[in-house]
Amino acid sequence: MFAAGRRSTAMLCTFFFVLFLTAPVFGDDKSDESHEARKRRESSTDLTDVKDNDGDNAIIGAMFNISKQLSGEEAVEWDLLMEECNSTSYNSSLTSDEMIVFITAEIKTFFLKFPDVREKFLYLQIGGWGDFEGLFQCELEIAIERYIETVSDQNEKIALEELVPDISYCVNDESLSYEEKMTNISMTFAAFFKQHASWKQAIMSIEIEGFGSISYFLDVADMYFRIANFYQLFMVESGETDCRLVVDMTAEVNNAKYKFSRSEKAMLLDFIDNIRVLIAKNASLSVEAKVKAVVYQYSQLMKIGAFLKFRLREFAIGVSFGFGTFGDLIDAYDFGVRFLPTGGPTTMSATTPAQGDCSTVDSVIQVFSGNMTIFYQDTDIYLKKNHGNQAINWHPYLNMCQHRIIMNSTVPSTEKIQKIAFTIKTYIGQNSARADYLYAIQLGHWGTYKELQTCGGY
């Protein structure tokens, strides 16, 4: 999966960090917008390759025009940024596309820090090419729109036209971190392919011009999804005594397709028992520590049972929420250690509260990974797996609960639960279909929407 090496993977991450911070603004005429986007993309190398009489390219020229209108801290930081971008423009080891990626990343970061500057200059023209908003446009959406024009199947065309705004929705929320955007994109594609499996191969081969295929991008996005959901592997489902990871791996050991000998089964069951006793049932370990310990146990097994490697990596785990394979777990942990800013996967703490216990209900609104919560993440997963009008109707209320209630630092936890419970009750009203849909949502190992509503006093 990572044959391209660390540098190319890191560059891909940098590319999507830039392009997913702001989604494109679509007018009423989608074909016109797509046409303009393609024209900009086709001439994008002019931004760095064409120089004026002073030796500056179009981006640096536009930045210089902005600098004349800034003052104070904004002016100081902008001038330093301009020097950095100018240096990047003359870096002979970079291609034109790479220069644009890195320069755009720096400008976008500045705009996020100084939103008033962003608002004032987002639509400033960069030479005759376009504006900064166009520079930030999401290449993934452009690639899919370009592909749509080649599709003859009307049903596929309609489905893809609906997928594009779904992607835009995922990437347009600037309150989410890059990791969270990637996780949401992974889930969006997974839900789409679950409904339209026959189109998957063709869509995965779509080229994002200058940067590789959608398949290559999703290899990375799926890593973020798995890291964000490590905690679910150690949850115990109703009616079970062991966590999902242990249950799923035990089932795979007994799967006839692997044709394990008696001695091979014994080795694997010992390995799984170590996970059960030493790791999964150890309440003192965080989720990150548990995953690290699983990887260590795997490395020890490989010292004496390397012949089991390929079959073991194929074991389906986290089946109930679409995690992937045991090999995916190993790869995702390695990816987190090598590429995430923290030096390792950022996950939730390991907790096993009693089902629906109101004394621990605030655990579902505790923030992790920057601004993610069990309430938001598990609801979002449920909506994507159970797509339809009910999901579409509840999603705006989910966002309101997450961003206006949970993320409001001035509101105490008890009041947040009350406000969320009131929102659920008000939304459902007397509609039994809404009640059936929402009350089925499970929030981690804690409990359900219905139990949360009860804890909130409604």
Short mmCIF file of C-alpha atoms in Angstrom, two decimals:
data_model
loop_
_atom_site.label_atom_id
_atom_site.label_comp_id
_atom_site.label_asym_id
_atom_site.label_seq_id
_atom_site.Cartn_x
_atom_site.Cartn_y
_atom_site.Cartn_z
CA MET A 1 0.00 0.00 0.00
CA PHE A 2 2.90 2.35 0.66
CA ALA A 3 5.20 1.21 -2.10
CA ALA A 4 5.47 4.79 -3.30
CA GLY A 5 7.46 5.60 -0.19
CA ARG A 6 7.26 8.14 2.60
CA ARG A 7 7.99 11.25 0.53
CA SER A 8 5.26 10.69 -2.06
CA THR A 9 2.69 9.77 0.60
CA ALA A 10 3.54 12.85 2.63
CA MET A 11 3.27 15.02 -0.49
CA LEU A 12 -0.14 13.54 -1.26
CA CYS A 13 -1.25 14.42 2.27
CA THR A 14 0.05 17.96 1.80
CA PHE A 15 -1.85 18.23 -1.47
CA PHE A 16 -5.17 17.28 0.06
CA PHE A 17 -4.51 19.42 3.13
CA VAL A 18 -4.56 22.38 0.78
CA LEU A 19 -7.36 21.38 -1.52
CA PHE A 20 -9.77 20.22 1.16
CA LEU A 21 -9.63 23.30 3.36
CA THR A 22 -12.05 25.13 1.08
CA ALA A 23 -14.60 23.58 -1.26
CA PRO A 24 -15.55 25.18 -4.59
CA VAL A 25 -18.45 27.60 -4.79
CA PHE A 26 -20.96 26.33 -7.35
CA GLY A 27 -23.30 28.59 -9.25
CA ASP A 28 -26.62 27.59 -10.75
CA ASP A 29 -24.95 26.44 -13.93
CA LYS A 30 -22.74 23.51 -12.91
CA SER A 31 -21.40 22.95 -16.40
CA ASP A 32 -20.15 26.54 -16.61
CA GLU A 33 -18.43 26.22 -13.22
CA SER A 34 -16.85 22.93 -14.23
CA HIS A 35 -15.68 24.44 -17.52
CA GLU A 36 -14.07 27.39 -15.74
CA ALA A 37 -12.41 25.04 -13.24
CA ARG A 38 -10.94 22.96 -16.06
CA LYS A 39 -9.64 26.06 -17.84
CA ARG A 40 -7.92 27.16 -14.64
CA ARG A 41 -6.43 23.73 -14.07
CA GLU A 42 -5.14 23.45 -17.63
CA SER A 43 -3.34 26.79 -17.35
CA SER A 44 -2.25 26.47 -13.70
CA THR A 45 1.45 26.06 -14.56
CA ASP A 46 1.37 29.64 -15.89
CA LEU A 47 1.06 30.74 -12.26
CA THR A 48 4.67 29.77 -11.55
CA ASP A 49 6.27 29.45 -14.98
CA VAL A 50 5.43 32.87 -16.45
CA LYS A 51 7.46 35.74 -14.96
CA ASP A 52 6.96 39.50 -15.21
CA ASN A 53 9.68 42.11 -15.83
CA ASP A 54 10.71 41.96 -12.17
CA GLY A 55 11.15 38.18 -12.32
CA ASP A 56 8.03 37.51 -10.24
CA ASN A 57 5.40 34.95 -11.18
CA ALA A 58 1.65 35.67 -11.11
CA ILE A 59 1.09 34.45 -7.55
CA ILE A 60 3.97 36.51 -6.13
CA GLY A 61 2.74 39.52 -8.10
CA ALA A 62 -0.74 39.17 -6.60
CA MET A 63 0.76 38.71 -3.13
CA PHE A 64 2.78 41.91 -3.59
CA ASN A 65 -0.40 43.82 -4.45
CA ILE A 66 -2.00 42.52 -1.25
CA SER A 67 1.04 43.47 0.85
CA LYS A 68 0.57 47.14 -0.06
CA GLN A 69 -2.87 47.08 1.60
CA LEU A 70 -1.91 45.40 4.89
CA SER A 71 -0.55 46.82 8.12
CA GLY A 72 0.58 45.70 11.58
CA GLU A 73 1.00 42.00 12.38
CA GLU A 74 -0.80 40.98 9.20
CA ALA A 75 1.70 42.92 7.06
CA VAL A 76 4.73 41.49 8.87
CA GLU A 77 3.56 37.88 8.55
CA TRP A 78 2.43 38.38 4.95
CA ASP A 79 5.84 39.76 3.93
CA LEU A 80 7.58 36.77 5.54
CA LEU A 81 5.16 34.46 3.75
CA MET A 82 5.84 36.21 0.45
CA GLU A 83 9.58 35.60 0.89
CA GLU A 84 8.93 31.91 1.56
CA CYS A 85 6.69 31.55 -1.47
CA ASN A 86 9.18 33.38 -3.66
CA SER A 87 11.90 30.99 -2.52
CA THR A 88 9.64 28.04 -3.34
CA SER A 89 9.05 29.49 -6.81
CA TYR A 90 12.78 29.25 -7.56
CA ASN A 91 13.26 25.75 -6.11
CA SER A 92 14.47 23.77 -9.13
CA SER A 93 13.82 20.44 -7.38
CA LEU A 94 10.06 21.05 -7.49
CA THR A 95 7.69 20.70 -10.43
CA SER A 96 5.27 23.53 -11.23
CA ASP A 97 2.39 21.55 -9.71
CA GLU A 98 4.37 20.95 -6.52
CA MET A 99 5.23 24.65 -6.25
CA ILE A 100 1.54 25.54 -6.53
CA VAL A 101 0.63 22.96 -3.88
CA PHE A 102 3.14 24.24 -1.34
CA ILE A 103 2.51 27.94 -2.02
CA THR A 104 -1.25 27.45 -1.84
CA ALA A 105 -0.87 25.62 1.48
CA GLU A 106 1.00 28.56 2.97
CA ILE A 107 -1.47 31.15 1.70
CA LYS A 108 -4.46 29.13 2.86
CA THR A 109 -2.94 28.73 6.33
CA PHE A 110 -2.45 32.51 6.50
CA PHE A 111 -6.05 33.11 5.42
CA LEU A 112 -7.28 30.80 8.18
CA LYS A 113 -5.27 32.74 10.76
CA PHE A 114 -6.45 36.11 9.44
CA PRO A 115 -10.05 35.56 8.21
CA ASP A 116 -10.57 39.27 7.60
CA VAL A 117 -7.73 39.19 5.06
CA ARG A 118 -9.27 36.09 3.47
CA GLU A 119 -12.64 37.80 3.15
CA LYS A 120 -11.09 40.89 1.58
CA PHE A 121 -8.77 39.19 -0.91
CA LEU A 122 -10.27 35.75 -1.66
CA TYR A 123 -11.57 36.99 -5.02
CA LEU A 124 -8.54 39.09 -5.94
CA GLN A 125 -7.40 38.29 -9.48
CA ILE A 126 -4.08 36.46 -9.93
CA GLY A 127 -2.96 37.96 -13.22
CA GLY A 128 -5.40 36.84 -15.90
CA TRP A 129 -5.69 33.31 -14.50
CA GLY A 130 -8.40 33.55 -11.87
CA ASP A 131 -8.76 34.33 -8.17
CA PHE A 132 -7.53 32.80 -4.92
CA GLU A 133 -10.86 31.00 -4.46
CA GLY A 134 -10.19 29.17 -7.71
CA LEU A 135 -6.68 28.34 -6.53
CA PHE A 136 -8.15 26.59 -3.48
CA GLN A 137 -10.74 24.60 -5.44
CA CYS A 138 -10.96 20.90 -4.64
CA GLU A 139 -9.29 18.88 -7.41
CA LEU A 140 -11.12 15.71 -6.34
CA GLU A 141 -14.46 17.29 -7.23
CA ILE A 142 -13.10 18.59 -10.53
CA ALA A 143 -11.85 15.11 -11.44
CA ILE A 144 -15.25 13.55 -10.73
CA GLU A 145 -17.09 16.29 -12.65
CA ARG A 146 -14.80 15.69 -15.61
CA TYR A 147 -15.56 11.94 -15.41
CA ILE A 148 -19.32 12.58 -15.21
CA GLU A 149 -19.21 14.12 -18.69
CA THR A 150 -18.01 10.76 -20.08
CA VAL A 151 -20.71 8.65 -18.37
CA SER A 152 -23.57 7.40 -20.55
CA ASP A 153 -25.53 5.56 -17.84
CA GLN A 154 -28.06 8.13 -16.60
CA ASN A 155 -28.39 6.49 -13.17
CA GLU A 156 -24.64 6.59 -12.63
CA LYS A 157 -24.50 10.19 -13.80
CA ILE A 158 -27.21 11.22 -11.31
CA ALA A 159 -25.54 9.32 -8.46
CA LEU A 160 -22.17 10.94 -9.15
CA GLU A 161 -23.76 14.39 -9.37
CA GLU A 162 -25.14 13.73 -5.87
CA LEU A 163 -21.74 12.49 -4.67
CA VAL A 164 -19.97 15.76 -5.56
CA PRO A 165 -21.93 17.93 -3.08
CA ASP A 166 -21.49 15.19 -0.47
CA ILE A 167 -17.72 15.56 -0.91
CA SER A 168 -18.07 19.34 -0.83
CA TYR A 169 -20.00 19.06 2.43
CA CYS A 170 -17.22 16.91 3.94
CA VAL A 171 -14.43 19.28 3.03
CA ASN A 172 -16.17 22.62 3.50
CA ASP A 173 -16.45 22.49 7.29
CA GLU A 174 -13.42 24.47 8.44
CA SER A 175 -14.10 23.53 12.07
CA LEU A 176 -12.85 20.02 11.25
CA SER A 177 -9.19 19.05 11.21
CA TYR A 178 -7.50 17.61 8.12
CA GLU A 179 -7.63 14.14 9.73
CA GLU A 180 -11.38 14.46 10.33
CA LYS A 181 -12.00 15.63 6.76
CA MET A 182 -10.10 12.62 5.43
CA THR A 183 -12.08 10.30 7.73
CA ASN A 184 -15.37 11.76 6.50
CA ILE A 185 -14.30 11.47 2.85
CA SER A 186 -13.42 7.79 3.43
CA MET A 187 -16.87 7.13 4.93
CA THR A 188 -18.61 9.02 2.12
CA PHE A 189 -16.97 6.89 -0.57
CA ALA A 190 -17.55 3.69 1.43
CA ALA A 191 -21.27 4.46 1.66
CA PHE A 192 -21.40 5.33 -2.05
CA PHE A 193 -19.66 2.12 -3.12
CA LYS A 194 -21.90 0.07 -0.83
CA GLN A 195 -24.87 1.31 -2.85
CA HIS A 196 -23.13 1.25 -6.24
CA ALA A 197 -20.58 -1.56 -6.12
CA SER A 198 -20.64 -2.18 -9.88
CA TRP A 199 -19.24 1.31 -10.58
CA LYS A 200 -16.43 1.13 -8.03
CA GLN A 201 -13.60 -0.07 -10.28
CA ALA A 202 -14.13 2.65 -12.88
CA ILE A 203 -14.50 5.42 -10.30
CA MET A 204 -11.42 4.29 -8.37
CA SER A 205 -9.38 4.62 -11.56
CA ILE A 206 -10.36 8.29 -12.10
CA GLU A 207 -7.18 10.36 -12.31
CA ILE A 208 -6.84 13.47 -10.19
CA GLU A 209 -4.78 15.36 -12.72
CA GLY A 210 -1.12 15.49 -11.80
CA PHE A 211 -1.56 13.63 -8.50
CA GLY A 212 -2.68 10.03 -9.10
CA SER A 213 -5.93 8.11 -8.95
CA ILE A 214 -8.86 8.25 -6.55
CA SER A 215 -7.82 4.75 -5.49
CA TYR A 216 -4.44 6.07 -4.38
CA PHE A 217 -6.08 8.93 -2.49
CA LEU A 218 -8.53 6.61 -0.74
CA ASP A 219 -5.65 4.38 0.38
CA VAL A 220 -4.60 7.36 2.49
CA ALA A 221 -8.11 8.54 3.49
CA ASP A 222 -8.99 5.03 4.68
CA MET A 223 -5.98 5.11 7.00
CA TYR A 224 -7.45 8.11 8.78
CA PHE A 225 -10.84 6.39 9.04
CA ARG A 226 -9.27 3.31 10.63
CA ILE A 227 -7.15 5.30 13.07
CA ALA A 228 -10.22 7.29 14.13
CA ASN A 229 -12.09 4.03 14.72
CA PHE A 230 -9.46 1.93 16.50
CA TYR A 231 -11.53 2.34 19.66
CA GLN A 232 -14.47 0.45 18.12
CA LEU A 233 -12.34 -2.70 17.80
CA PHE A 234 -12.16 -2.91 21.59
CA MET A 235 -15.86 -2.39 22.23
CA VAL A 236 -17.96 -5.32 23.46
CA GLU A 237 -21.24 -5.73 21.60
CA SER A 238 -24.46 -6.68 23.33
CA GLY A 239 -24.59 -10.43 24.02
CA GLU A 240 -20.82 -10.88 23.71
CA THR A 241 -18.17 -11.30 26.42
CA ASP A 242 -15.20 -10.37 24.22
CA CYS A 243 -14.44 -7.24 22.19
CA ARG A 244 -15.09 -7.03 18.46
CA LEU A 245 -11.44 -7.61 17.54
CA VAL A 246 -11.27 -10.88 19.48
CA VAL A 247 -14.69 -12.09 18.29
CA ASP A 248 -13.96 -11.35 14.63
CA MET A 249 -10.48 -12.88 14.68
CA THR A 250 -11.74 -16.03 16.42
CA ALA A 251 -14.39 -16.41 13.72
CA GLU A 252 -11.74 -16.08 11.02
CA VAL A 253 -9.54 -18.77 12.60
CA ASN A 254 -12.47 -21.14 12.15
CA ASN A 255 -13.12 -20.01 8.56
CA ALA A 256 -12.57 -23.04 6.31
CA LYS A 257 -11.27 -20.92 3.43
CA TYR A 258 -7.90 -20.48 5.18
CA LYS A 259 -7.32 -24.25 5.52
CA PHE A 260 -5.39 -23.93 8.78
CA SER A 261 -3.79 -27.08 10.19
CA ARG A 262 -4.42 -28.03 13.82
CA SER A 263 -1.05 -26.63 14.91
CA GLU A 264 -1.60 -23.39 12.97
CA LYS A 265 -4.98 -22.93 14.63
CA ALA A 266 -3.38 -23.49 18.03
CA MET A 267 -0.77 -20.78 17.36
CA LEU A 268 -3.40 -18.30 16.21
CA LEU A 269 -5.73 -19.01 19.12
CA ASP A 270 -2.84 -18.44 21.54
CA PHE A 271 -2.16 -15.13 19.76
CA ILE A 272 -5.83 -14.11 20.05
CA ASP A 273 -5.92 -15.18 23.69
CA ASN A 274 -2.97 -12.87 24.40
CA ILE A 275 -4.95 -10.02 22.83
CA ARG A 276 -7.99 -10.94 24.93
CA VAL A 277 -6.25 -11.31 28.30
CA LEU A 278 -3.24 -8.98 28.13
CA ILE A 279 -4.70 -6.18 26.04
CA ALA A 280 -8.46 -6.04 25.46
CA LYS A 281 -9.45 -6.69 29.08
CA ASN A 282 -6.78 -4.35 30.50
CA ALA A 283 -8.85 -1.31 31.45
CA SER A 284 -5.74 0.68 32.37
CA LEU A 285 -4.57 0.86 28.73
CA SER A 286 -5.60 3.63 26.36
CA VAL A 287 -6.82 2.65 22.91
CA GLU A 288 -3.50 3.77 21.42
CA ALA A 289 -1.61 1.59 23.90
CA LYS A 290 -3.85 -1.36 23.08
CA VAL A 291 -3.25 -1.06 19.35
CA LYS A 292 0.48 -0.71 19.93
CA ALA A 293 0.40 -3.85 22.09
CA VAL A 294 -1.51 -5.78 19.40
CA VAL A 295 1.13 -4.79 16.84
CA TYR A 296 3.86 -5.94 19.24
CA GLN A 297 2.14 -9.31 19.79
CA TYR A 298 1.87 -9.67 16.01
CA SER A 299 5.61 -9.00 15.59
CA GLN A 300 6.36 -11.68 18.19
CA LEU A 301 4.13 -14.19 16.40
CA MET A 302 5.88 -13.49 13.10
CA LYS A 303 9.20 -14.54 14.65
CA ILE A 304 7.97 -18.12 14.92
CA GLY A 305 5.05 -18.17 12.48
CA ALA A 306 5.94 -16.04 9.48
CA PHE A 307 4.18 -18.62 7.29
CA LEU A 308 0.88 -17.35 8.77
CA LYS A 309 1.49 -13.73 7.76
CA PHE A 310 -0.52 -13.40 4.56
CA ARG A 311 -3.53 -15.36 5.76
CA LEU A 312 -3.58 -13.54 9.10
CA ARG A 313 -3.43 -10.15 7.39
CA GLU A 314 -6.56 -11.11 5.43
CA PHE A 315 -8.64 -11.65 8.60
CA ALA A 316 -11.77 -9.46 8.46
CA ILE A 317 -12.05 -7.36 11.63
CA GLY A 318 -14.43 -4.62 12.72
CA VAL A 319 -16.95 -6.14 10.31
CA SER A 320 -19.91 -4.37 11.94
CA PHE A 321 -18.57 -0.91 11.08
CA GLY A 322 -16.51 -1.60 7.94
CA PHE A 323 -13.01 -1.40 9.40
CA GLY A 324 -11.24 -3.76 6.99
CA THR A 325 -8.67 -6.47 7.70
CA PHE A 326 -6.09 -7.24 10.36
CA GLY A 327 -3.45 -6.18 7.84
CA ASP A 328 -5.23 -2.83 7.56
CA LEU A 329 -4.88 -2.42 11.34
CA ILE A 330 -1.12 -3.02 11.15
CA ASP A 331 -0.74 -0.62 8.20
CA ALA A 332 -2.89 2.09 9.81
CA TYR A 333 -0.90 1.98 13.04
CA ASP A 334 2.36 2.20 11.09
CA PHE A 335 0.95 5.09 9.06
CA GLY A 336 -0.02 6.93 12.24
CA VAL A 337 3.41 6.50 13.78
CA ARG A 338 5.16 7.75 10.65
CA PHE A 339 2.93 10.54 9.40
CA LEU A 340 0.58 11.97 12.01
CA PRO A 341 1.77 15.15 13.76
CA THR A 342 1.57 13.54 17.20
CA GLY A 343 3.94 10.76 16.19
CA GLY A 344 1.24 8.15 16.70
CA PRO A 345 -2.44 7.44 16.20
CA THR A 346 -4.73 9.81 18.06
CA THR A 347 -7.55 7.79 19.56
CA MET A 348 -10.05 7.85 22.38
CA SER A 349 -9.30 6.67 25.87
CA ALA A 350 -10.46 3.15 26.63
CA THR A 351 -13.65 3.28 28.67
CA THR A 352 -16.39 0.75 29.28
CA PRO A 353 -19.29 2.61 30.91
CA ALA A 354 -22.48 0.84 31.89
CA GLN A 355 -25.10 0.83 29.13
CA GLY A 356 -27.12 4.06 29.28
CA ASP A 357 -25.63 5.13 32.62
CA CYS A 358 -26.57 8.80 33.09
CA SER A 359 -23.58 9.34 35.38
CA THR A 360 -21.27 8.74 32.40
CA VAL A 361 -23.40 10.24 29.61
CA ASP A 362 -20.96 13.15 29.21
CA SER A 363 -18.44 10.63 27.78
CA VAL A 364 -20.30 10.78 24.45
CA ILE A 365 -19.66 14.53 24.16
CA GLN A 366 -16.03 14.51 25.30
CA VAL A 367 -13.84 15.97 22.55
CA PHE A 368 -10.96 13.98 21.03
CA SER A 369 -8.77 14.37 17.91
CA GLY A 370 -9.21 18.15 18.01
CA ASN A 371 -13.00 18.46 17.81
CA MET A 372 -14.49 14.99 17.31
CA THR A 373 -16.93 13.31 19.71
CA ILE A 374 -18.53 9.88 20.01
CA PHE A 375 -21.92 11.56 19.58
CA TYR A 376 -20.99 13.11 16.24
CA GLN A 377 -18.76 10.36 14.84
CA ASP A 378 -21.04 7.40 15.58
CA THR A 379 -24.13 9.27 14.41
CA ASP A 380 -22.36 10.25 11.18
CA ILE A 381 -21.35 6.63 10.56
CA TYR A 382 -24.94 5.52 11.18
CA LEU A 383 -26.35 8.13 8.79
CA LYS A 384 -23.96 7.09 6.03
CA LYS A 385 -24.75 3.40 6.50
CA ASN A 386 -28.51 4.07 6.64
CA HIS A 387 -28.72 6.72 3.95
CA GLY A 388 -32.03 8.20 2.86
CA ASN A 389 -34.45 10.98 3.70
CA GLN A 390 -34.18 10.34 7.43
CA ALA A 391 -30.40 10.75 7.29
CA ILE A 392 -30.63 13.88 5.14
CA ASN A 393 -33.23 15.44 7.44
CA TRP A 394 -31.31 14.79 10.69
CA HIS A 395 -27.85 15.81 9.47
CA PRO A 396 -28.33 19.61 9.92
CA TYR A 397 -29.51 18.99 13.49
CA LEU A 398 -26.49 16.75 14.12
CA ASN A 399 -24.21 19.58 13.00
CA MET A 400 -26.07 22.04 15.21
CA CYS A 401 -25.67 19.74 18.24
CA GLN A 402 -21.96 19.28 17.56
CA HIS A 403 -20.91 22.82 16.66
CA ARG A 404 -23.36 25.06 18.53
CA ILE A 405 -23.88 22.98 21.67
CA ILE A 406 -21.03 20.52 22.27
CA MET A 407 -18.23 22.81 21.06
CA ASN A 408 -19.57 25.78 23.06
CA SER A 409 -17.05 26.01 25.91
CA THR A 410 -19.29 28.33 27.94
CA VAL A 411 -21.99 25.66 28.39
CA PRO A 412 -21.52 23.03 31.16
CA SER A 413 -21.75 19.33 30.20
CA THR A 414 -25.05 18.76 32.00
CA GLU A 415 -26.70 21.59 30.09
CA LYS A 416 -25.22 20.33 26.80
CA ILE A 417 -26.88 16.94 27.33
CA GLN A 418 -30.16 18.67 28.15
CA LYS A 419 -29.98 20.81 25.01
CA ILE A 420 -29.15 17.80 22.80
CA ALA A 421 -31.98 15.78 24.39
CA PHE A 422 -34.40 18.66 23.80
CA THR A 423 -33.25 18.90 20.15
CA ILE A 424 -33.89 15.17 19.65
CA LYS A 425 -37.32 15.35 21.31
CA THR A 426 -38.35 18.44 19.35
CA TYR A 427 -37.15 16.98 16.04
CA ILE A 428 -39.02 13.69 16.57
CA GLY A 429 -42.26 15.28 17.79
CA GLN A 430 -45.06 12.78 17.09
CA ASN A 431 -43.29 11.22 14.09
CA SER A 432 -42.83 7.50 14.83
CA ALA A 433 -40.59 6.96 11.77
CA ARG A 434 -38.17 9.59 13.05
CA ALA A 435 -38.26 8.03 16.51
CA ASP A 436 -37.51 4.53 15.18
CA TYR A 437 -34.62 5.85 13.09
CA LEU A 438 -32.93 7.99 15.76
CA TYR A 439 -33.52 5.76 18.76
CA ALA A 440 -31.64 2.95 16.99
CA ILE A 441 -28.40 4.96 16.91
CA GLN A 442 -25.78 3.46 19.25
CA LEU A 443 -23.29 5.90 20.79
CA GLY A 444 -20.10 3.94 21.29
CA HIS A 445 -20.43 1.46 24.15
CA TRP A 446 -22.35 3.95 26.27
CA GLY A 447 -25.91 3.62 25.01
CA THR A 448 -28.48 4.89 22.52
CA TYR A 449 -30.08 8.16 21.47
CA LYS A 450 -33.18 7.13 23.44
CA GLU A 451 -31.11 6.71 26.61
CA LEU A 452 -29.34 10.03 26.04
CA GLN A 453 -32.71 11.74 25.68
CA THR A 454 -33.81 10.19 28.98
CA CYS A 455 -30.61 11.36 30.70
CA GLY A 456 -31.34 14.86 29.41
CA GLY A 457 -34.72 14.87 31.13
CA TYR A 458 -36.98 14.31 28.11
#
